[in-house]
Short mmCIF file of C-alpha atoms and ligand atoms in Angstrom, two decimals:
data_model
loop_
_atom_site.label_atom_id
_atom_site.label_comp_id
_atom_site.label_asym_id
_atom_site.label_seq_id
_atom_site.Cartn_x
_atom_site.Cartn_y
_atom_site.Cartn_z
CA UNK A 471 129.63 121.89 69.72
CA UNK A 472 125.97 120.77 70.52
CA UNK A 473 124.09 122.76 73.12
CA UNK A 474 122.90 120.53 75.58
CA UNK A 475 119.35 121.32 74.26
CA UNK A 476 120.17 120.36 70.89
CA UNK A 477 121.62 117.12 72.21
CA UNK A 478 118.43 116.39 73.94
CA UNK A 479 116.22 117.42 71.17
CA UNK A 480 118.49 114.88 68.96
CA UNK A 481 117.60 112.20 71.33
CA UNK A 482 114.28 113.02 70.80
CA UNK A 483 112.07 109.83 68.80
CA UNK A 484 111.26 110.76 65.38
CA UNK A 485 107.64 110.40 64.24
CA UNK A 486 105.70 107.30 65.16
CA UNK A 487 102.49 105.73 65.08
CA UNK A 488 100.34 106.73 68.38
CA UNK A 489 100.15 104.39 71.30
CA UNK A 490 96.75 104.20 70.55
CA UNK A 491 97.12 103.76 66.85
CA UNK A 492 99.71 100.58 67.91
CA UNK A 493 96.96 99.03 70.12
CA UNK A 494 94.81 98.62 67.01
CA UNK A 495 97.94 97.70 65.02
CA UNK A 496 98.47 95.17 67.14
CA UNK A 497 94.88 94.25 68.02
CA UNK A 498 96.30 94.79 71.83
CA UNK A 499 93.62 94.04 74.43
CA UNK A 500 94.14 94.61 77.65
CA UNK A 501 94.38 91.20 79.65
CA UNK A 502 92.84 91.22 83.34
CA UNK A 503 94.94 88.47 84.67
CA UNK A 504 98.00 90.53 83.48
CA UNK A 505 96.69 94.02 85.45
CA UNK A 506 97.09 95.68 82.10
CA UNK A 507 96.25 99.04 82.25
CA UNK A 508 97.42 101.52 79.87
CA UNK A 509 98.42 105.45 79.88
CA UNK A 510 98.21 106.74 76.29
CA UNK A 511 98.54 110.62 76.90
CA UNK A 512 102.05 111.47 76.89
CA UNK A 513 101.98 114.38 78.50
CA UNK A 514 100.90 112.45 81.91
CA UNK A 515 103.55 109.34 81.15
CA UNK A 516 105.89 112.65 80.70
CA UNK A 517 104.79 114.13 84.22
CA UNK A 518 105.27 110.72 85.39
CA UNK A 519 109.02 110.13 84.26
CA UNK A 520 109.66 114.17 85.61
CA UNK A 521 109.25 112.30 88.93
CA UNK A 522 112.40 110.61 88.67
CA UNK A 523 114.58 113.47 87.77
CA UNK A 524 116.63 114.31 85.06
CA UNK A 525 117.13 111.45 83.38
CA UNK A 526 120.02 112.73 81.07
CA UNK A 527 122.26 110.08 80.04
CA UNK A 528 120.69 107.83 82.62
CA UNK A 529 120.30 103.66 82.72
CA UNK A 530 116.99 102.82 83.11
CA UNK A 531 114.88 100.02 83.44
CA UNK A 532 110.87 100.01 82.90
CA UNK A 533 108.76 97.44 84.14
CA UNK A 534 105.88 96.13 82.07
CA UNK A 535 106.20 98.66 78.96
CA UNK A 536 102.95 97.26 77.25
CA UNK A 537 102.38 99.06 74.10
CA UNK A 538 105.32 101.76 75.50
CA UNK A 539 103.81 105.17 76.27
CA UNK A 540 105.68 105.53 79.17
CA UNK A 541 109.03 104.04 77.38
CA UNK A 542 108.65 106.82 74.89
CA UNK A 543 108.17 109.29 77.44
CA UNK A 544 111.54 108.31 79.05
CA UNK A 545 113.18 107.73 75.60
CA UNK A 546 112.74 111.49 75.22
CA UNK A 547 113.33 112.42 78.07
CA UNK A 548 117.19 111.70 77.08
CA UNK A 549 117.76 108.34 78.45
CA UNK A 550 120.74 106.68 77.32
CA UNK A 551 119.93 103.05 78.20
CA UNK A 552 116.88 101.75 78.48
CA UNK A 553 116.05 98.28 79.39
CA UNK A 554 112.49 97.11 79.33
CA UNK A 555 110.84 93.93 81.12
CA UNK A 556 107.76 92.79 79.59
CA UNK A 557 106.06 89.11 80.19
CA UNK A 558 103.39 89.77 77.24
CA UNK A 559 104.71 88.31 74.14
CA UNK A 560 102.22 90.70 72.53
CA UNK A 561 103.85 93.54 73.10
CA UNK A 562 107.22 92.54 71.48
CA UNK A 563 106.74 93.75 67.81
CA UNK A 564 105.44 97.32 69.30
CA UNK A 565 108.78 97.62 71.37
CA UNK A 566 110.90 96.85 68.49
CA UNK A 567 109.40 99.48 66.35
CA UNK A 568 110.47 101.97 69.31
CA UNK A 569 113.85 99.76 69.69
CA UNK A 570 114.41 100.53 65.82
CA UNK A 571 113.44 104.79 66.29
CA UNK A 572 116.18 104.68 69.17
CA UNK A 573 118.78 102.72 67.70
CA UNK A 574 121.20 101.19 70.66
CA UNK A 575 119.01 102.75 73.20
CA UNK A 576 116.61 100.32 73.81
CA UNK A 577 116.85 97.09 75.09
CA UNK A 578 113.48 94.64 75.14
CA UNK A 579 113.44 91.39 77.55
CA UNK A 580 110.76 88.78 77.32
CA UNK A 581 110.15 88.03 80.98
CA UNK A 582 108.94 88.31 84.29
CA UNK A 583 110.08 90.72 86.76
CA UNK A 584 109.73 89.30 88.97
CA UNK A 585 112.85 86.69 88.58
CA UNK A 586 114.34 88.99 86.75
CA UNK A 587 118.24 89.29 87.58
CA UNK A 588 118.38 93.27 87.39
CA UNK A 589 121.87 93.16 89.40
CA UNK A 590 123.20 91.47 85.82
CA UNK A 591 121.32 93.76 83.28
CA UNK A 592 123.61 97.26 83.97
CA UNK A 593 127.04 97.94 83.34
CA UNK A 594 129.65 97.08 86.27
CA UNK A 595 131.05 100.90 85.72
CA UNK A 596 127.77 103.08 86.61
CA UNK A 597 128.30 101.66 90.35
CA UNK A 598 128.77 104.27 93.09
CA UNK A 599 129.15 103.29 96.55
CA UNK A 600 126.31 103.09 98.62
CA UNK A 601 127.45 106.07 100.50
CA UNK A 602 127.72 108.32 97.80
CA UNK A 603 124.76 109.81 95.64
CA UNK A 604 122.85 107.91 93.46
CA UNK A 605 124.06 105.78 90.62
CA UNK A 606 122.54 107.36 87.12
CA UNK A 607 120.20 104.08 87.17
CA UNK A 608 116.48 104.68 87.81
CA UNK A 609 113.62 101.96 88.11
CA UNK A 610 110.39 103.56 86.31
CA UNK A 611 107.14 101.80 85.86
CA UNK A 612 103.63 101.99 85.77
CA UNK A 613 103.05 98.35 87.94
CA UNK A 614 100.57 96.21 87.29
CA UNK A 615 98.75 96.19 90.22
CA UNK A 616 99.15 92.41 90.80
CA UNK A 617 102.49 92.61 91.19
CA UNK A 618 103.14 95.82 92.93
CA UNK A 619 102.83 95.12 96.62
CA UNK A 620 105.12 91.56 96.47
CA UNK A 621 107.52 93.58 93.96
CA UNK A 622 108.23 96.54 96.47
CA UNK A 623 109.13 93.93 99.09
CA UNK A 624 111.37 92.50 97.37
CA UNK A 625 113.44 95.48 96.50
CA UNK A 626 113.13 96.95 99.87
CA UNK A 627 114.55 93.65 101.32
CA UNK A 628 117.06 93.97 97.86
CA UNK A 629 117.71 97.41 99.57
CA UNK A 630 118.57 96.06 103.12
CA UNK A 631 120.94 93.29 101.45
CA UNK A 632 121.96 95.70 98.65
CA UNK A 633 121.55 93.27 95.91
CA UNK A 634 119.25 93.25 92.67
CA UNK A 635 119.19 96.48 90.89
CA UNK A 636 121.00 97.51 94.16
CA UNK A 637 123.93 96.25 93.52
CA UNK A 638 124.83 99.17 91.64
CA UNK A 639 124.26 101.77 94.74
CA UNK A 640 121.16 104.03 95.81
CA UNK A 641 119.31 102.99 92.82
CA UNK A 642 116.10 105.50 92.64
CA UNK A 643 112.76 104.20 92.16
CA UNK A 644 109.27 105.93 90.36
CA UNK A 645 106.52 103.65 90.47
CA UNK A 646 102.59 103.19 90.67
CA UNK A 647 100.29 102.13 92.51
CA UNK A 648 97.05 101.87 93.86
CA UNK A 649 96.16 104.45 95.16
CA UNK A 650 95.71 103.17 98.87
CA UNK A 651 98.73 101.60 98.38
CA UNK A 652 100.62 104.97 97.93
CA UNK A 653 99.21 106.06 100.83
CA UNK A 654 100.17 103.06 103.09
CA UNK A 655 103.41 103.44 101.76
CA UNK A 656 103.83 106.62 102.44
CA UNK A 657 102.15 106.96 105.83
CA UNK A 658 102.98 109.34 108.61
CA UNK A 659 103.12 108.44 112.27
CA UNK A 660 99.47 108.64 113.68
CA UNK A 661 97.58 108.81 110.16
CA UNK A 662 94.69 106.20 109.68
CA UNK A 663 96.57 104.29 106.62
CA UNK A 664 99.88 103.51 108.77
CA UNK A 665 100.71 100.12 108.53
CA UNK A 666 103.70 97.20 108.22
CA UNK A 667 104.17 99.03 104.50
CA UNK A 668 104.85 102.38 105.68
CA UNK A 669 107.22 101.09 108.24
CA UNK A 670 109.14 98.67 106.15
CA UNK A 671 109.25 101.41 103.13
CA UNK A 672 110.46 103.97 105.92
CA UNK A 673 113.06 102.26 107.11
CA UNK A 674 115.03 102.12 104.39
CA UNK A 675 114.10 104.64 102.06
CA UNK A 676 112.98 108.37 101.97
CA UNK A 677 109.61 107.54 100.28
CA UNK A 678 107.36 110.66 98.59
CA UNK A 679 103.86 110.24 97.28
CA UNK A 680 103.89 112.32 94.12
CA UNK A 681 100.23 112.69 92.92
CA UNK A 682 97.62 111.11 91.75
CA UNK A 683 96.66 109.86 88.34
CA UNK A 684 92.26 109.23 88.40
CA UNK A 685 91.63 105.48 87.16
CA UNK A 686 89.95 107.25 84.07
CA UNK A 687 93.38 108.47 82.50
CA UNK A 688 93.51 105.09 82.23
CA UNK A 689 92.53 102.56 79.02
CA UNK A 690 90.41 100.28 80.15
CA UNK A 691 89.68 102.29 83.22
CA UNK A 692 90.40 100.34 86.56
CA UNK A 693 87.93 100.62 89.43
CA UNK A 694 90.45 102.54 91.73
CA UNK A 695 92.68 105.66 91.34
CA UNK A 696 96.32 105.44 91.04
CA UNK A 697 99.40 107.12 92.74
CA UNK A 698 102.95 108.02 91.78
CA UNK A 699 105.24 107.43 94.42
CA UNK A 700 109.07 108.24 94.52
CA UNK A 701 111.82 106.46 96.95
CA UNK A 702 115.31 106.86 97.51
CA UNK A 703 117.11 104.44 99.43
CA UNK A 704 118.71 105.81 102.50
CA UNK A 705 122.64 105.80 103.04
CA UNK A 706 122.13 104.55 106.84
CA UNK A 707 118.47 102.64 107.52
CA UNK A 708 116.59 103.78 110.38
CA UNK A 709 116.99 100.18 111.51
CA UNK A 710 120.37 97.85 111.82
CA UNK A 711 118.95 94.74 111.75
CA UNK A 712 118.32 91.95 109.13
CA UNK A 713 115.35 92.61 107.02
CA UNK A 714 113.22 89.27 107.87
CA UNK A 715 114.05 90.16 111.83
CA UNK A 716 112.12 93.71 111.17
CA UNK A 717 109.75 92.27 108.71
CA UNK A 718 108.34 89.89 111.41
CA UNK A 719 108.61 92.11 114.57
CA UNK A 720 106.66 94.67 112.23
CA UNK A 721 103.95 92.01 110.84
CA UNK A 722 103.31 91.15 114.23
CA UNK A 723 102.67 94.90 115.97
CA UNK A 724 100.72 95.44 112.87
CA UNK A 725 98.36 92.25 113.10
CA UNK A 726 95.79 93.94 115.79
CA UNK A 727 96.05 97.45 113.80
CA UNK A 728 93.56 98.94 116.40
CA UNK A 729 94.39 97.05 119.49
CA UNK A 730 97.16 98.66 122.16
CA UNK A 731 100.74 97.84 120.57
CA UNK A 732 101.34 95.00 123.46
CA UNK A 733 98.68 92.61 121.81
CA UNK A 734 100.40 92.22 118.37
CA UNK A 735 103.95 91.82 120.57
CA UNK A 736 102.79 89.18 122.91
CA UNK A 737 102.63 86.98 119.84
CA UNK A 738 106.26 86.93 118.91
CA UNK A 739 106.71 84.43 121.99
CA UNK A 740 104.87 81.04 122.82
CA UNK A 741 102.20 81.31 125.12
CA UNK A 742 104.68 79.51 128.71
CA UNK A 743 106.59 82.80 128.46
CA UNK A 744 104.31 85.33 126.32
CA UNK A 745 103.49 87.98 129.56
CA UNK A 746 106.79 87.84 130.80
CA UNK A 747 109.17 88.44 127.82
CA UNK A 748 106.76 91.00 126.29
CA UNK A 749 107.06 92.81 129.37
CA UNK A 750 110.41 92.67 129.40
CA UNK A 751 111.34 93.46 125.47
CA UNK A 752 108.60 96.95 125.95
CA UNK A 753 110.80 97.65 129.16
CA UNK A 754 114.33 97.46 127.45
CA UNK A 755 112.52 99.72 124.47
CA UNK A 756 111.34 101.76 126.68
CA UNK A 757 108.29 102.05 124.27
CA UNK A 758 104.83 102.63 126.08
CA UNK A 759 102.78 99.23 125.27
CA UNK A 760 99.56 101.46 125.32
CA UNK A 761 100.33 102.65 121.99
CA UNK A 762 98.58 101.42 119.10
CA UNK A 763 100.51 100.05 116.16
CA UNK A 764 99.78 103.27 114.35
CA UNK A 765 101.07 106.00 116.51
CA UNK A 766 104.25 104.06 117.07
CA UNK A 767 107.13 106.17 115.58
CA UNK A 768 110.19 104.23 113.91
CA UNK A 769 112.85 105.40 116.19
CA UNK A 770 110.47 103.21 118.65
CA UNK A 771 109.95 100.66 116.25
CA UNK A 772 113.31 100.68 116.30
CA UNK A 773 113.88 100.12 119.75
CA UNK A 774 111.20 97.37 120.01
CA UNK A 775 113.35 95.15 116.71
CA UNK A 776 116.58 95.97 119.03
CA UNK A 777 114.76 94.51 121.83
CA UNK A 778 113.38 91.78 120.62
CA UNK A 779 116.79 91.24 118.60
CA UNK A 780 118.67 91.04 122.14
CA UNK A 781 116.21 88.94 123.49
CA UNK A 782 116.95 86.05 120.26
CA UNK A 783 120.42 86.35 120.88
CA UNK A 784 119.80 85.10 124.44
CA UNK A 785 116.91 82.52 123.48
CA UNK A 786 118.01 81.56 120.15
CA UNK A 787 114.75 79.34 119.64
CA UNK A 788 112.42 82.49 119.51
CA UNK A 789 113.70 83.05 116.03
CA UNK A 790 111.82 80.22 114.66
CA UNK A 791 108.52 80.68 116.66
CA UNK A 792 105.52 81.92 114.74
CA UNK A 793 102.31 82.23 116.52
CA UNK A 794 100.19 81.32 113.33
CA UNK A 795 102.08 77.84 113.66
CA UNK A 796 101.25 77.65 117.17
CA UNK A 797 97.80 77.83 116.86
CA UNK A 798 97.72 75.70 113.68
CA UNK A 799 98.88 72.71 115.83
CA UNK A 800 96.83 73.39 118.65
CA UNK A 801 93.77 73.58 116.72
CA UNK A 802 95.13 69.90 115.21
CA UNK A 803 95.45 68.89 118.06
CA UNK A 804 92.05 69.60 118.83
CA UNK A 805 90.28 68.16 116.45
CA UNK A 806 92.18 64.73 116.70
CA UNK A 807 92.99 61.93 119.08
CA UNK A 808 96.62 62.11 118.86
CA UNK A 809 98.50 64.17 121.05
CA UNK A 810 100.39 67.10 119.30
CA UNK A 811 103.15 68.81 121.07
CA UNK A 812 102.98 72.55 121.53
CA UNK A 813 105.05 74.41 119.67
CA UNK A 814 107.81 76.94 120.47
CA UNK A 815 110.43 76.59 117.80
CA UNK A 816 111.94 74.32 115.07
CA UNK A 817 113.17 71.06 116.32
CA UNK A 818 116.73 72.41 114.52
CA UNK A 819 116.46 74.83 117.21
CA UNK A 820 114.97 73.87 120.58
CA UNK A 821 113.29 76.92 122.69
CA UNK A 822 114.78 76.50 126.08
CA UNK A 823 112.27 76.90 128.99
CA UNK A 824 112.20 80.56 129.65
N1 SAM B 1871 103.60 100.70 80.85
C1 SAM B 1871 102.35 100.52 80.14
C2 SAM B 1871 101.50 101.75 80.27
O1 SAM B 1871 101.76 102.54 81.19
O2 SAM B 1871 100.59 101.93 79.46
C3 SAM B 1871 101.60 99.28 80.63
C4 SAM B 1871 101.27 99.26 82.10
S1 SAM B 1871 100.23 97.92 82.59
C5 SAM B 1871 99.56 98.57 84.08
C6 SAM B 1871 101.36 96.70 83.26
C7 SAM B 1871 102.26 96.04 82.27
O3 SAM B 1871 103.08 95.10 82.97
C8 SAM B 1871 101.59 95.24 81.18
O4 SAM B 1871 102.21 95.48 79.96
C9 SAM B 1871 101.78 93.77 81.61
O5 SAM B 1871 101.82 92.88 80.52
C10 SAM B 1871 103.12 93.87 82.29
N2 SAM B 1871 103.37 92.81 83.29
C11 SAM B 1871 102.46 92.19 84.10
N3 SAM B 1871 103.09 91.33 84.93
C12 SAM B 1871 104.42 91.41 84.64
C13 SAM B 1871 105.57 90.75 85.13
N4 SAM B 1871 105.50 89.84 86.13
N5 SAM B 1871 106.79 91.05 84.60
C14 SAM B 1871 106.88 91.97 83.59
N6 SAM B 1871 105.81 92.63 83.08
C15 SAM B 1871 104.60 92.34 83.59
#
């Protein structure tokens, strides 16, 4: 019988050309409007796919493989499935060389991520219940940094609905990103970079920054350095309420960063009833409106979402209000003759007075 070495070392790729030596192959140069960026030292794509765990056996999808150092370094890393997303048609020929090394271990689609249907691209049996650990599915990329900030919300709102490539449970995530990105996402309570990322990451996932890779590890080397950040989706999220509820409470806190927490509240609620009901959802929270957005933990957080949650339950028309619209159509209104009707909700869903 094979020692579980041996059977690793036989999953090992057999002798290719370099990454670098496919570049020129291919004449691949890197295109700005794509955020291409490449890692071509193996041993720090290696250190990177470490991050995820053992990926023995595993299913694994990589976003934006590009000329595939990093699809290599999880290839050898003992992968069993791996299923790559490019949008470059470039880089096809380059990841069916690799396809061809790993015979029925690699599978290359031509498209974008971000429509991609990842909750069709895994087997139905590798699903564990959300409860239980983590499916052996892992999501491993180095982003391009376009991309990265709209892509993690969309998984983390994939995580609060479990659907996409959480369909299949707790899928685990290893990903890069700027590195001021990392940081926001990973964000204590009371650190400078706190913001509606580190609360909407924290909510639903345990989220580790990993470590930094400097821009110049990088081919051609990007102005900023980059970080390698880890999350695992939580079995219960701090907070029990629908994702765009949580998103908008948050986005609003977090719209006067440095002003007392109060400010960014008072703008969840048109201006006939703004003093009154922000008074009232900071009472039921029992969260000190003196805080600023950034010391605010998320048990409080929390509270404030529950709050303001009870709150649309009894004035069903608040759901709809956005203060950005408000003052759209007042400055309209403004700047022309015709009268235009302040705001306070849809007219599918009339505010009542409050
Ligand atoms: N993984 C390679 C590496 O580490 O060297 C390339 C990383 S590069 C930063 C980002 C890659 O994502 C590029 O190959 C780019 O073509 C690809 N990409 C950009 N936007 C994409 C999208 N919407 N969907 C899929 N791939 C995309």
């Amino acid at each position: 019988m094979m020692s579980a070495s041996g059977k690793l070392a036989s999953l090992r790729l057999p002798p290719l050309p370099t990454v670098g030596e496919l570049i020129k192959l291919y004449n691949l140069r890197a295109e700005k409007q794509l955020s291409q960026n490449f890692l071509l030292d193996l041993r720090l794509t290696d250190k990177i796919v470490r991050q995820a765990g053992s990926l023995r056996d595993a299913h694994v999808c990589e976003v934006g493989p590009g000329p595939g150092g990093l699809t290599r370094s999880i290839l050898n890393a003992g992968a069993a499935d791996l299923l790559v997303v490019e949008k470059d048609t470039r880089f096809i020929p380059g990841l069916k060389l690799l396809s061809e090394a790993a015979p029925g271990r690699l599978r290359i689609v031509h498209g974008d991520i971000l429509t991609y249907r990842m909750d069709r691209g895994f087997p139905a049996n590798i699903l564990k219940p959300w409860e239980e650990d983590p499916p052996n599915l892992h999501i491993i990329g180095n982003l391009p940094f376009s991309i990265s900030t709209p892509l993690i919300i969309k998984w983390l709102e994939n995580i609060a609905n479990r659907t996409g490539p959480f369909v299949y449970g707790r899928t685990r995530l290893t990903l890069t990103f700027q590195k001021e990105v990392a940081e926001r996402l990973t964000a204590s309570t009371g650190s400078k970079q706190r913001s509606r990322l580190s609360i909407m990451a924290q909510y639903l996932c345990t989220v580790h920054k990993r470590f930094i890779i400097p821009g110049r590890a990088f081919v051609p080397k990007p102005e900023v350095d980059v970080g390698v950040v880890h999350f695992t989706p939580l079995v219960q999220p701090q907070i029990q309420q629908p994702f765009k509820l949580v998103e908008k409470v948050v986005r609003n806190i977090f719209q006067f960063r440095r002003k007392y927490c109060h400010k960014g509240i008072e703008k969840l609620f048109p201006e006939e009833c703004r003093l009154e009901l922000t008074q009232e959802m900071m009472q039921k929270a029992d969260v000190d409106p003196t805080l600023r957005p950034t010391e605010l933990t998320i048990p409080q957080i929390r509270a404030l979402v529950d709050a303001y949650a009870h709150l649309c339950s009894r004035e069903p028309g608040l759901l709809n209000f956005e203060f950005r619209e408000e003052l759209r159509l007042k400055h309209l209104a403004r700047n022309s003759n015709a009268p235009v009707d302040t705001p306070t909700s849809t007219p599918s869903s009339p505010l009542q007075p409050c």
